[in-house]
mmCIF file of C-alpha atoms in Angstrom:
data_model
loop_
_atom_site.group_PDB
_atom_site.id
_atom_site.type_symbol
_atom_site.label_atom_id
_atom_site.label_comp_id
_atom_site.label_asym_id
_atom_site.label_seq_id
_atom_site.Cartn_x
_atom_site.Cartn_y
_atom_site.Cartn_z
ATOM 1 C CA MET A 1 -0.041 -0.039 -0.033
ATOM 2 C CA LYS A 2 2.659 2.337 0.865
ATOM 3 C CA GLN A 3 4.088 2.059 -2.485
ATOM 4 C CA PHE A 4 0.777 1.903 -4.207
ATOM 5 C CA GLY A 5 0.917 5.518 -2.527
ATOM 6 C CA LYS A 6 4.205 6.771 -3.409
ATOM 7 C CA ILE A 7 3.456 6.168 -6.944
ATOM 8 C CA LEU A 8 -0.119 7.545 -7.228
ATOM 9 C CA LYS A 9 1.602 10.661 -5.434
ATOM 10 C CA PHE A 10 4.507 10.618 -7.912
ATOM 11 C CA GLU A 11 1.898 10.392 -11.057
ATOM 12 C CA SER A 12 -0.174 12.680 -9.746
ATOM 13 C CA LYS A 13 2.612 15.585 -9.783
ATOM 14 C CA ASN A 14 3.358 14.914 -13.108
ATOM 15 C CA TYR A 15 0.129 15.807 -14.263
ATOM 16 C CA PHE A 16 -0.224 18.581 -11.983
ATOM 17 C CA THR A 17 2.998 20.465 -13.285
ATOM 18 C CA ASN A 18 2.698 19.873 -16.534
ATOM 19 C CA LYS A 19 2.743 23.094 -18.105
ATOM 20 C CA VAL A 20 0.283 21.679 -21.273
ATOM 21 C CA PHE A 21 -1.990 20.035 -18.938
ATOM 22 C CA VAL A 22 -2.435 22.859 -16.912
ATOM 23 C CA GLY A 23 -2.515 25.225 -19.702
ATOM 24 C CA VAL A 24 -5.247 23.039 -21.667
ATOM 25 C CA THR A 25 -7.624 22.952 -18.725
ATOM 26 C CA LEU A 26 -7.126 27.014 -18.143
ATOM 27 C CA PHE A 27 -7.456 27.609 -21.924
ATOM 28 C CA LEU A 28 -10.719 25.278 -21.643
ATOM 29 C CA VAL A 29 -11.986 26.928 -18.528
ATOM 30 C CA LEU A 30 -11.329 30.242 -19.971
ATOM 31 C CA ALA A 31 -12.930 29.371 -22.926
ATOM 32 C CA ILE A 32 -15.866 28.476 -21.731
ATOM 33 C CA ALA A 33 -16.276 31.136 -19.723
ATOM 34 C CA VAL A 34 -16.455 33.388 -22.621
ATOM 35 C CA VAL A 35 -18.862 31.057 -24.078
ATOM 36 C CA MET A 36 -21.371 31.572 -21.327
ATOM 37 C CA PHE A 37 -20.879 35.625 -20.574
ATOM 38 C CA PHE A 38 -21.037 36.171 -24.392
ATOM 39 C CA PRO A 39 -24.759 36.734 -24.511
ATOM 40 C CA ARG A 40 -24.420 39.316 -21.450
ATOM 41 C CA PHE A 41 -21.536 41.324 -23.212
ATOM 42 C CA SER A 42 -23.591 40.853 -26.461
ATOM 43 C CA LYS A 43 -26.564 42.309 -25.167
ATOM 44 C CA ALA A 44 -24.560 45.086 -23.313
ATOM 45 C CA SER A 45 -23.108 46.561 -26.565
ATOM 46 C CA GLN A 46 -26.297 46.330 -28.661
ATOM 47 C CA THR A 47 -28.012 49.527 -28.526
ATOM 48 C CA GLU A 48 -31.682 49.370 -27.643
ATOM 49 C CA GLU A 49 -33.220 50.811 -30.658
ATOM 50 C CA PRO A 50 -37.130 49.573 -31.730
ATOM 51 C CA ASP A 51 -37.349 48.062 -35.045
ATOM 52 C CA THR A 52 -39.695 50.946 -37.776
ATOM 53 C CA PRO A 53 -40.490 49.911 -40.862
ATOM 54 C CA GLU A 54 -38.002 52.016 -43.021
ATOM 55 C CA ALA A 55 -35.000 49.778 -41.270
ATOM 56 C CA LEU A 56 -36.482 46.269 -42.257
ATOM 57 C CA PRO A 57 -35.957 45.294 -46.099
ATOM 58 C CA THR A 58 -38.776 45.977 -48.705
ATOM 59 C CA MET A 59 -41.006 43.586 -50.186
ATOM 60 C CA LEU A 60 -43.606 44.642 -52.243
ATOM 61 C CA ILE A 61 -47.034 43.491 -53.134
ATOM 62 C CA VAL A 62 -48.036 43.771 -56.912
ATOM 63 C CA SER A 63 -51.909 42.700 -57.409
ATOM 64 C CA ASP A 64 -53.865 41.804 -60.404
ATOM 65 C CA THR A 65 -56.940 41.460 -58.388
ATOM 66 C CA GLN A 66 -57.829 44.980 -56.785
ATOM 67 C CA GLU A 67 -60.662 43.439 -54.489
ATOM 68 C CA HIS A 68 -58.190 41.434 -52.417
ATOM 69 C CA ALA A 69 -55.202 43.912 -52.625
ATOM 70 C CA GLN A 70 -56.056 45.231 -48.725
ATOM 71 C CA ALA A 71 -56.091 41.711 -48.293
ATOM 72 C CA LEU A 72 -53.126 40.717 -49.409
ATOM 73 C CA GLU A 73 -50.987 43.512 -47.915
ATOM 74 C CA ALA A 74 -52.245 42.829 -44.347
ATOM 75 C CA SER A 75 -51.560 38.941 -44.770
ATOM 76 C CA PHE A 76 -48.346 39.381 -46.214
ATOM 77 C CA ALA A 77 -47.121 41.810 -43.596
ATOM 78 C CA ALA A 78 -48.761 39.434 -40.459
ATOM 79 C CA ALA A 79 -46.362 36.704 -41.903
ATOM 80 C CA PHE A 80 -43.518 38.402 -43.348
ATOM 81 C CA PRO A 81 -42.612 40.121 -39.706
ATOM 82 C CA SER A 82 -39.273 40.931 -41.021
ATOM 83 C CA TYR A 83 -40.268 42.806 -43.847
ATOM 84 C CA HIS A 84 -41.829 46.588 -44.565
ATOM 85 C CA VAL A 85 -44.876 44.905 -46.840
ATOM 86 C CA VAL A 86 -46.195 47.517 -49.672
ATOM 87 C CA LEU A 87 -48.605 47.479 -51.742
ATOM 88 C CA ALA A 88 -46.979 48.441 -55.070
ATOM 89 C CA GLU A 89 -49.116 50.614 -57.468
ATOM 90 C CA SER A 90 -46.740 50.248 -60.095
ATOM 91 C CA GLY A 91 -46.082 47.809 -62.873
ATOM 92 C CA VAL A 92 -44.521 44.361 -63.215
ATOM 93 C CA GLU A 93 -41.354 46.002 -65.193
ATOM 94 C CA GLU A 94 -40.707 49.126 -62.340
ATOM 95 C CA VAL A 95 -40.577 46.322 -60.056
ATOM 96 C CA LYS A 96 -38.462 44.534 -61.501
ATOM 97 C CA GLU A 97 -35.613 47.270 -61.741
ATOM 98 C CA LYS A 98 -36.548 48.290 -57.870
ATOM 99 C CA ILE A 99 -34.998 44.748 -57.342
ATOM 100 C CA THR A 100 -32.332 44.800 -58.972
ATOM 101 C CA SER A 101 -31.145 48.187 -58.352
ATOM 102 C CA GLY A 102 -31.429 47.068 -54.367
ATOM 103 C CA GLU A 103 -34.100 49.598 -53.217
ATOM 104 C CA VAL A 104 -36.506 46.542 -52.702
ATOM 105 C CA GLU A 105 -35.694 43.437 -51.741
ATOM 106 C CA CYS A 106 -38.238 41.356 -53.123
ATOM 107 C CA ALA A 107 -41.785 41.320 -54.876
ATOM 108 C CA PHE A 108 -44.416 39.230 -54.734
ATOM 109 C CA VAL A 109 -46.825 39.942 -58.212
ATOM 110 C CA ILE A 110 -50.857 37.703 -57.445
ATOM 111 C CA GLU A 111 -52.117 36.875 -60.085
ATOM 112 C CA SER A 112 -54.830 35.203 -58.738
ATOM 113 C CA LEU A 113 -55.309 33.748 -55.390
ATOM 114 C CA THR A 114 -53.802 30.473 -56.526
ATOM 115 C CA SER A 115 -51.035 32.353 -58.969
ATOM 116 C CA TYR A 116 -48.147 33.915 -57.938
ATOM 117 C CA THR A 117 -44.746 35.138 -59.192
ATOM 118 C CA TYR A 118 -41.661 35.690 -56.437
ATOM 119 C CA TYR A 119 -39.343 37.700 -57.917
ATOM 120 C CA VAL A 120 -35.759 38.265 -56.277
ATOM 121 C CA ASN A 121 -32.139 39.786 -57.172
ATOM 122 C CA ASN A 122 -30.653 36.540 -55.968
ATOM 123 C CA LEU A 123 -32.105 33.849 -54.785
ATOM 124 C CA SER A 124 -30.726 32.096 -51.893
ATOM 125 C CA MET A 125 -30.394 28.507 -50.748
ATOM 126 C CA TYR A 126 -32.283 29.562 -47.350
ATOM 127 C CA ASP A 127 -34.965 31.832 -49.303
ATOM 128 C CA SER A 128 -38.117 29.984 -47.520
ATOM 129 C CA ASN A 129 -40.558 33.125 -48.550
ATOM 130 C CA THR A 130 -42.557 30.865 -51.393
ATOM 131 C CA LEU A 131 -42.909 28.201 -48.803
ATOM 132 C CA THR A 132 -44.317 30.984 -45.954
ATOM 133 C CA ALA A 133 -46.161 32.572 -49.377
ATOM 134 C CA ASP A 134 -48.031 28.628 -50.508
ATOM 135 C CA THR A 135 -49.230 28.416 -46.972
ATOM 136 C CA LEU A 136 -50.832 32.194 -46.783
ATOM 137 C CA MET A 137 -52.410 31.797 -50.493
ATOM 138 C CA GLN A 138 -53.756 28.855 -49.612
ATOM 139 C CA LYS A 139 -55.012 30.301 -46.217
ATOM 140 C CA LEU A 140 -56.616 33.155 -48.443
ATOM 141 C CA TYR A 141 -58.587 30.712 -51.011
ATOM 142 C CA GLN A 142 -60.094 28.842 -48.335
ATOM 143 C CA VAL A 143 -61.660 32.222 -46.650
ATOM 144 C CA ASN A 144 -63.004 33.822 -50.179
ATOM 145 C CA ALA A 145 -64.400 29.620 -50.667
ATOM 146 C CA MET A 146 -65.574 29.960 -47.445
ATOM 147 C CA MET A 147 -67.468 33.434 -48.228
ATOM 148 C CA GLY A 148 -68.791 32.303 -51.515
ATOM 149 C CA SER A 149 -70.753 29.557 -49.550
ATOM 150 C CA GLY A 150 -72.516 31.735 -47.349
ATOM 151 C CA MET A 151 -70.009 31.863 -44.605
ATOM 152 C CA THR A 152 -68.672 35.668 -43.038
ATOM 153 C CA ALA A 153 -65.006 36.848 -42.958
ATOM 154 C CA GLN A 154 -64.771 35.911 -39.372
ATOM 155 C CA GLU A 155 -66.488 32.731 -39.464
ATOM 156 C CA ALA A 156 -64.365 31.533 -42.138
ATOM 157 C CA GLU A 157 -61.234 32.603 -40.592
ATOM 158 C CA THR A 158 -62.069 30.916 -37.532
ATOM 159 C CA ALA A 159 -63.263 27.371 -39.288
ATOM 160 C CA ILE A 160 -59.640 27.578 -40.553
ATOM 161 C CA SER A 161 -57.436 28.995 -37.729
ATOM 162 C CA ILE A 162 -59.368 26.265 -35.091
ATOM 163 C CA GLN A 163 -56.541 25.310 -32.509
ATOM 164 C CA ILE A 164 -56.377 21.739 -31.437
ATOM 165 C CA GLU A 165 -56.022 21.482 -27.422
ATOM 166 C CA ASN A 166 -53.356 18.086 -26.559
ATOM 167 C CA LYS A 167 -52.144 17.416 -23.515
ATOM 168 C CA THR A 168 -49.163 14.613 -23.059
ATOM 169 C CA GLU A 169 -48.164 13.105 -20.171
ATOM 170 C CA ASN A 170 -45.160 11.659 -19.844
ATOM 171 C CA LEU A 171 -44.274 8.410 -17.508
ATOM 172 C CA GLY A 172 -40.887 7.946 -18.918
ATOM 173 C CA LYS A 173 -37.803 9.645 -19.891
ATOM 174 C CA ASN A 174 -38.009 12.970 -22.108
ATOM 175 C CA GLN A 175 -35.787 11.876 -24.785
ATOM 176 C CA ILE A 176 -35.950 15.033 -26.232
ATOM 177 C CA GLN A 177 -35.194 16.846 -23.227
ATOM 178 C CA ASN A 178 -32.029 14.751 -22.184
ATOM 179 C CA PHE A 179 -30.162 14.440 -25.558
ATOM 180 C CA PHE A 180 -28.360 17.010 -25.206
ATOM 181 C CA TYR A 181 -26.628 16.555 -22.317
ATOM 182 C CA THR A 182 -26.782 12.908 -23.094
ATOM 183 C CA TYR A 183 -24.486 13.595 -25.939
ATOM 184 C CA VAL A 184 -22.377 16.096 -24.330
ATOM 185 C CA MET A 185 -21.669 13.500 -21.722
ATOM 186 C CA ILE A 186 -20.975 10.619 -23.905
ATOM 187 C CA PHE A 187 -18.720 13.010 -25.920
ATOM 188 C CA ALA A 188 -16.560 13.698 -22.948
ATOM 189 C CA LEU A 189 -16.276 10.205 -22.238
ATOM 190 C CA TYR A 190 -14.781 9.338 -25.565
ATOM 191 C CA MET A 191 -12.748 12.371 -25.587
ATOM 192 C CA VAL A 192 -11.079 11.689 -21.509
ATOM 193 C CA ILE A 193 -10.567 7.835 -22.060
ATOM 194 C CA LEU A 194 -8.802 8.553 -26.054
ATOM 195 C CA LEU A 195 -6.967 11.456 -24.242
ATOM 196 C CA TYR A 196 -5.434 9.726 -20.823
ATOM 197 C CA GLY A 197 -5.451 5.829 -22.231
ATOM 198 C CA GLN A 198 -3.009 7.176 -24.544
ATOM 199 C CA MET A 199 -1.137 9.346 -22.192
ATOM 200 C CA VAL A 200 -1.112 5.902 -19.678
ATOM 201 C CA ALA A 201 0.297 4.286 -23.020
ATOM 202 C CA THR A 202 3.453 7.056 -23.920
ATOM 203 C CA ASN A 203 3.964 7.245 -20.630
ATOM 204 C CA VAL A 204 4.611 3.627 -19.826
ATOM 205 C CA ALA A 205 6.283 3.075 -23.087
ATOM 206 C CA THR A 206 8.534 6.420 -22.309
ATOM 207 C CA GLU A 207 9.536 4.827 -18.756
ATOM 208 C CA LYS A 208 10.805 1.674 -20.554
ATOM 209 C CA SER A 209 12.335 2.938 -23.580
ATOM 210 C CA SER A 210 14.687 5.125 -20.873
ATOM 211 C CA ARG A 211 15.330 1.619 -19.319
ATOM 212 C CA ALA A 212 13.694 3.613 -15.854
ATOM 213 C CA MET A 213 10.973 0.770 -15.807
ATOM 214 C CA GLU A 214 13.545 -1.818 -14.943
ATOM 215 C CA LEU A 215 14.468 0.262 -12.121
ATOM 216 C CA LEU A 216 10.992 0.673 -11.001
ATOM 217 C CA ILE A 217 10.154 -3.094 -11.352
ATOM 218 C CA THR A 218 12.606 -4.109 -9.197
ATOM 219 C CA SER A 219 11.398 -1.393 -6.369
ATOM 220 C CA ALA A 220 7.577 -1.722 -6.751
ATOM 221 C CA LYS A 221 5.026 -4.396 -7.257
ATOM 222 C CA PRO A 222 3.642 -4.547 -11.244
ATOM 223 C CA VAL A 223 0.427 -4.023 -9.654
ATOM 224 C CA SER A 224 1.414 -0.967 -7.388
ATOM 225 C CA MET A 225 3.129 0.742 -10.088
ATOM 226 C CA MET A 226 -0.089 -0.415 -13.049
ATOM 227 C CA PHE A 227 -3.151 1.295 -9.998
ATOM 228 C CA GLY A 228 -1.399 4.060 -9.088
ATOM 229 C CA LYS A 229 -0.538 5.147 -12.892
ATOM 230 C CA VAL A 230 -3.941 4.585 -13.813
ATOM 231 C CA ILE A 231 -5.847 5.815 -10.971
ATOM 232 C CA ALA A 232 -3.444 9.299 -11.029
ATOM 233 C CA SER A 233 -4.306 9.770 -14.787
ATOM 234 C CA CYS A 234 -8.418 9.110 -13.423
ATOM 235 C CA ILE A 235 -7.839 11.956 -11.090
ATOM 236 C CA ALA A 236 -6.363 14.554 -13.313
ATOM 237 C CA GLY A 237 -8.787 13.519 -15.881
ATOM 238 C CA LEU A 238 -11.587 13.859 -13.436
ATOM 239 C CA ILE A 239 -10.206 17.069 -11.852
ATOM 240 C CA GLN A 240 -9.885 18.668 -15.464
ATOM 241 C CA LEU A 241 -13.749 17.590 -16.235
ATOM 242 C CA VAL A 242 -14.831 19.372 -12.572
ATOM 243 C CA ALA A 243 -12.811 22.463 -13.279
ATOM 244 C CA ILE A 244 -14.288 22.700 -17.319
ATOM 245 C CA PHE A 245 -18.073 21.755 -16.550
ATOM 246 C CA GLY A 246 -18.069 23.225 -12.978
ATOM 247 C CA THR A 247 -16.990 26.415 -14.731
ATOM 248 C CA ALA A 248 -19.834 26.295 -17.342
ATOM 249 C CA LEU A 249 -21.702 25.289 -14.386
ATOM 250 C CA VAL A 250 -21.311 28.422 -12.622
ATOM 251 C CA CYS A 251 -20.908 30.950 -15.695
ATOM 252 C CA PHE A 252 -24.696 29.861 -16.673
ATOM 253 C CA ASN A 253 -25.837 30.130 -13.274
ATOM 254 C CA LEU A 254 -24.378 33.820 -13.574
ATOM 255 C CA ASN A 255 -26.200 34.210 -17.088
ATOM 256 C CA LYS A 256 -29.190 31.917 -16.614
ATOM 257 C CA GLU A 257 -31.563 35.120 -17.667
ATOM 258 C CA TYR A 258 -29.506 35.268 -20.827
ATOM 259 C CA TRP A 259 -29.509 31.952 -21.619
ATOM 260 C CA ALA A 260 -33.470 31.697 -21.139
ATOM 261 C CA GLY A 261 -34.680 31.367 -25.085
ATOM 262 C CA ASN A 262 -32.532 28.526 -25.497
ATOM 263 C CA PRO A 263 -33.390 25.342 -24.193
ATOM 264 C CA ILE A 264 -30.659 23.222 -25.958
ATOM 265 C CA VAL A 265 -28.265 25.313 -23.656
ATOM 266 C CA ALA A 266 -30.617 25.069 -20.475
ATOM 267 C CA SER A 267 -31.228 21.396 -21.235
ATOM 268 C CA ILE A 268 -27.411 20.321 -20.689
ATOM 269 C CA PHE A 269 -27.706 22.236 -17.286
ATOM 270 C CA ASP A 270 -30.372 20.741 -15.880
ATOM 271 C CA MET A 271 -28.975 16.997 -15.607
ATOM 272 C CA PRO A 272 -30.543 15.161 -12.336
ATOM 273 C CA VAL A 273 -28.182 14.726 -9.739
ATOM 274 C CA ASP A 274 -28.684 10.588 -9.491
ATOM 275 C CA LEU A 275 -28.278 10.655 -13.198
ATOM 276 C CA PHE A 276 -24.989 12.241 -13.136
ATOM 277 C CA LEU A 277 -23.477 10.373 -9.957
ATOM 278 C CA TYR A 278 -24.487 7.588 -12.950
ATOM 279 C CA MET A 279 -22.081 9.106 -14.990
ATOM 280 C CA LEU A 280 -18.645 9.661 -12.546
ATOM 281 C CA VAL A 281 -19.454 5.526 -11.825
ATOM 282 C CA PHE A 282 -19.677 4.396 -15.314
ATOM 283 C CA PHE A 283 -16.910 7.158 -16.248
ATOM 284 C CA ILE A 284 -14.704 6.138 -14.127
ATOM 285 C CA LEU A 285 -14.939 2.277 -14.104
ATOM 286 C CA GLY A 286 -14.717 3.125 -17.783
ATOM 287 C CA PHE A 287 -12.038 4.976 -17.506
ATOM 288 C CA PHE A 288 -10.015 1.930 -15.473
ATOM 289 C CA ILE A 289 -10.746 -0.587 -17.815
ATOM 290 C CA TYR A 290 -9.631 1.468 -21.133
ATOM 291 C CA ALA A 291 -6.200 2.703 -19.223
ATOM 292 C CA PHE A 292 -5.218 -0.534 -17.781
ATOM 293 C CA MET A 293 -5.459 -1.870 -21.448
ATOM 294 C CA TYR A 294 -3.740 1.150 -23.328
ATOM 295 C CA GLY A 295 -1.083 0.391 -20.346
ATOM 296 C CA ALA A 296 -0.305 -2.902 -20.834
ATOM 297 C CA ILE A 297 0.123 -2.387 -24.366
ATOM 298 C CA GLY A 298 2.614 0.405 -23.790
ATOM 299 C CA SER A 299 4.540 -1.732 -21.632
ATOM 300 C CA THR A 300 5.156 -3.912 -24.687
ATOM 301 C CA ALA A 301 6.815 -1.195 -27.017
ATOM 302 C CA SER A 302 9.969 -1.269 -27.472
ATOM 303 C CA LYS A 303 9.900 2.643 -28.868
ATOM 304 C CA LEU A 304 7.510 5.288 -28.761
ATOM 305 C CA GLU A 305 6.744 4.811 -32.488
ATOM 306 C CA ASP A 306 5.064 1.590 -31.761
ATOM 307 C CA ILE A 307 2.740 2.836 -29.413
ATOM 308 C CA ASN A 308 0.001 3.993 -32.225
ATOM 309 C CA THR A 309 0.277 0.384 -33.987
ATOM 310 C CA GLY A 310 -0.368 -0.861 -30.699
ATOM 311 C CA VAL A 311 -3.245 0.844 -29.675
ATOM 312 C CA MET A 312 -5.088 0.393 -32.650
ATOM 313 C CA PRO A 313 -7.180 -2.737 -31.944
ATOM 314 C CA ILE A 314 -8.258 -0.647 -28.326
ATOM 315 C CA THR A 315 -9.225 2.097 -30.202
ATOM 316 C CA LEU A 316 -11.149 0.770 -32.927
ATOM 317 C CA LEU A 317 -12.979 -1.341 -29.914
ATOM 318 C CA PHE A 318 -13.940 1.900 -28.318
ATOM 319 C CA VAL A 319 -14.936 4.025 -31.903
ATOM 320 C CA ALA A 320 -17.088 1.004 -32.785
ATOM 321 C CA ALA A 321 -18.966 1.212 -29.034
ATOM 322 C CA PHE A 322 -19.069 5.138 -29.571
ATOM 323 C CA LEU A 323 -20.832 4.707 -32.552
ATOM 324 C CA ILE A 324 -23.028 2.118 -31.780
ATOM 325 C CA VAL A 325 -24.509 4.263 -28.722
ATOM 326 C CA MET A 326 -24.780 7.631 -31.333
ATOM 327 C CA PHE A 327 -26.430 6.134 -34.103
ATOM 328 C CA SER A 328 -28.989 4.708 -31.434
ATOM 329 C CA MET A 329 -29.273 7.911 -30.033
ATOM 330 C CA SER A 330 -30.184 9.692 -33.020
ATOM 331 C CA ALA A 331 -32.795 6.928 -34.375
ATOM 332 C CA GLY A 332 -34.213 7.918 -31.036
ATOM 333 C CA GLU A 333 -34.245 4.008 -29.943
ATOM 334 C CA VAL A 334 -32.091 3.368 -26.795
ATOM 335 C CA ASP A 335 -33.533 0.249 -26.092
ATOM 336 C CA THR A 336 -32.560 -2.106 -29.046
ATOM 337 C CA LEU A 337 -30.739 -5.739 -28.515
ATOM 338 C CA VAL A 338 -27.772 -4.498 -29.265
ATOM 339 C CA MET A 339 -27.781 -1.837 -27.201
ATOM 340 C CA LYS A 340 -29.105 -4.361 -24.214
ATOM 341 C CA ILE A 341 -25.693 -6.523 -25.278
ATOM 342 C CA CYS A 342 -23.657 -3.851 -25.042
ATOM 343 C CA SER A 343 -24.656 -2.665 -21.470
ATOM 344 C CA PHE A 344 -23.186 -5.756 -20.162
ATOM 345 C CA ILE A 345 -20.289 -5.568 -22.312
ATOM 346 C CA PRO A 346 -17.574 -4.042 -20.377
ATOM 347 C CA PHE A 347 -15.910 -2.311 -23.058
ATOM 348 C CA THR A 348 -19.366 -0.752 -24.388
ATOM 349 C CA SER A 349 -21.355 -0.776 -21.037
ATOM 350 C CA PRO A 350 -20.073 2.687 -19.426
ATOM 351 C CA MET A 351 -21.566 4.341 -22.743
ATOM 352 C CA ALA A 352 -24.715 1.782 -23.580
ATOM 353 C CA MET A 353 -26.026 1.657 -20.078
ATOM 354 C CA PHE A 354 -25.365 5.825 -18.991
ATOM 355 C CA THR A 355 -27.361 6.376 -22.444
ATOM 356 C CA ARG A 356 -30.269 4.348 -21.685
ATOM 357 C CA LEU A 357 -30.463 5.501 -18.187
ATOM 358 C CA ALA A 358 -30.110 8.793 -19.658
ATOM 359 C CA MET A 359 -33.216 8.115 -22.279
ATOM 360 C CA SER A 360 -35.053 5.208 -21.451
ATOM 361 C CA THR A 361 -36.205 3.188 -18.092
ATOM 362 C CA VAL A 362 -34.093 0.533 -17.055
ATOM 363 C CA PRO A 363 -34.367 -1.781 -14.558
ATOM 364 C CA ALA A 364 -32.733 -1.527 -11.068
ATOM 365 C CA TYR A 365 -31.453 -5.143 -11.487
ATOM 366 C CA GLU A 366 -29.774 -4.213 -14.807
ATOM 367 C CA VAL A 367 -28.008 -1.337 -13.596
ATOM 368 C CA ILE A 368 -26.653 -3.034 -10.622
ATOM 369 C CA LEU A 369 -25.400 -6.485 -13.099
ATOM 370 C CA SER A 370 -23.889 -4.095 -15.484
ATOM 371 C CA ILE A 371 -21.797 -2.554 -12.320
ATOM 372 C CA VAL A 372 -21.050 -5.486 -10.881
ATOM 373 C CA ILE A 373 -19.633 -7.021 -14.115
ATOM 374 C CA LEU A 374 -17.758 -3.265 -14.693
ATOM 375 C CA ILE A 375 -16.282 -3.236 -11.456
ATOM 376 C CA GLY A 376 -15.207 -7.204 -11.629
ATOM 377 C CA SER A 377 -13.747 -6.695 -14.854
ATOM 378 C CA ALA A 378 -11.856 -3.290 -14.041
ATOM 379 C CA VAL A 379 -10.179 -5.565 -11.315
ATOM 380 C CA GLY A 380 -9.596 -8.664 -13.233
ATOM 381 C CA ILE A 381 -8.182 -6.377 -16.525
ATOM 382 C CA GLY A 382 -6.258 -4.463 -13.857
ATOM 383 C CA ILE A 383 -4.169 -7.710 -12.560
ATOM 384 C CA LEU A 384 -3.661 -9.057 -15.937
ATOM 385 C CA ALA A 385 -2.709 -5.299 -17.436
ATOM 386 C CA ALA A 386 -0.221 -5.325 -14.005
ATOM 387 C CA LYS A 387 1.469 -8.927 -15.297
ATOM 388 C CA ILE A 388 1.709 -7.985 -18.865
ATOM 389 C CA TYR A 389 3.442 -4.949 -17.679
ATOM 390 C CA ARG A 390 6.346 -6.878 -16.041
ATOM 391 C CA VAL A 391 6.681 -8.897 -18.522
ATOM 392 C CA GLY A 392 6.881 -6.149 -20.880
ATOM 393 C CA VAL A 393 10.274 -5.006 -19.007
ATOM 394 C CA LEU A 394 11.787 -7.605 -20.953
ATOM 395 C CA LEU A 395 10.415 -7.008 -24.187
ATOM 396 C CA TYR A 396 13.027 -5.350 -26.567
ATOM 397 C CA GLY A 397 13.180 -5.128 -29.833
ATOM 398 C CA THR A 398 10.631 -5.957 -32.039
ATOM 399 C CA SER A 399 7.134 -5.725 -31.055
ATOM 400 C CA PRO A 400 6.004 -8.843 -29.370
ATOM 401 C CA LYS A 401 2.994 -11.002 -30.744
ATOM 402 C CA ILE A 402 0.281 -11.975 -28.854
ATOM 403 C CA SER A 403 1.448 -15.682 -28.448
ATOM 404 C CA SER A 404 4.766 -14.354 -27.048
ATOM 405 C CA ILE A 405 3.126 -12.463 -24.363
ATOM 406 C CA LEU A 406 0.721 -15.293 -23.045
ATOM 407 C CA LYS A 407 3.662 -17.636 -23.102
ATOM 408 C CA ALA A 408 5.515 -15.277 -20.642
ATOM 409 C CA LEU A 409 2.734 -14.308 -18.837
ATOM 410 C CA LYS A 410 2.361 -18.631 -18.116
ATOM 411 C CA LYS A 411 6.212 -18.803 -17.199
ATOM 412 C CA ALA A 412 5.656 -15.904 -14.853
#
């Protein structure tokens, strides 16, 4: 235990005195703070000037049917609040000249309530004015058709604009509400495990290439060394995440009123406490499993150049788990057979089970079973990684094959 404590302290000190680690953490904390305060700064820099019709781009309405001209102008003005809608008295050619010169943004030439021509100088790929106009003209046509059948204008408007009341009573999880913070947490888990797992492998390989590992292995047990390195990485990762997300949470609460109109951002910071605790459990256990594997691979590499090749199978396995979860989330089907199976496989369950907990209703026994399997797997893989670590000290030259590692493990 004393050896473990010394190794943990030494490895943790390496992380927190590393200028790159500290610099990246401070940069991310500052960037998050700037993003969270941006709406406040943006609103403070804006001058409060009410929108006037003259300040808006002009939209002309040219109507061949004078009996509907006033109704068209009023309807288009209501449907296009970002335009200054004007009923034109000039002809089509003059309207075209105004649009080309930039005096007018666009124009609708109404031939009848079922036909019009839209004029614009440069048609944007995001221009949706015709879609709005189609809905508007359809409504006007229906009102006039009803009036022709004996209904008053008010009765026709009421019949078309009737609002249907509905209520939704959610008895489980709201997938839409939980989607965004689940996505953020899964992505954070993905990035941290890959980043710190690679750091564990690199640190172990560096010790081996400098022959420092041979000295360390004679004075400390492999289990103490492996667990000390991995737990130190986990602590560093947790502190970095707490610093980043803690800053985001504090800054969000300081600027909450400025983010009130953004339901996506608000939902990210509205994570239930129990779900946050589950996230920590799956993050820590998942991190241990992959960090142990990365450390074991790092101990078998003779040179730093061999690390990327050696850890590729582990990285691909983790990326596959990430993609399965992302595809299931995007489809809104997180309780498929594949996701249920992945919830009990230790290499995929940290993300799969957390996603199911966030976006579905999972029986308690499944959650407990998944966590127990993860704990057992983390301990087992850690012990195996420590043995590989001990054997890896003696393996120099070309990258060893799996068969040679297994033979060395049997003799150890």
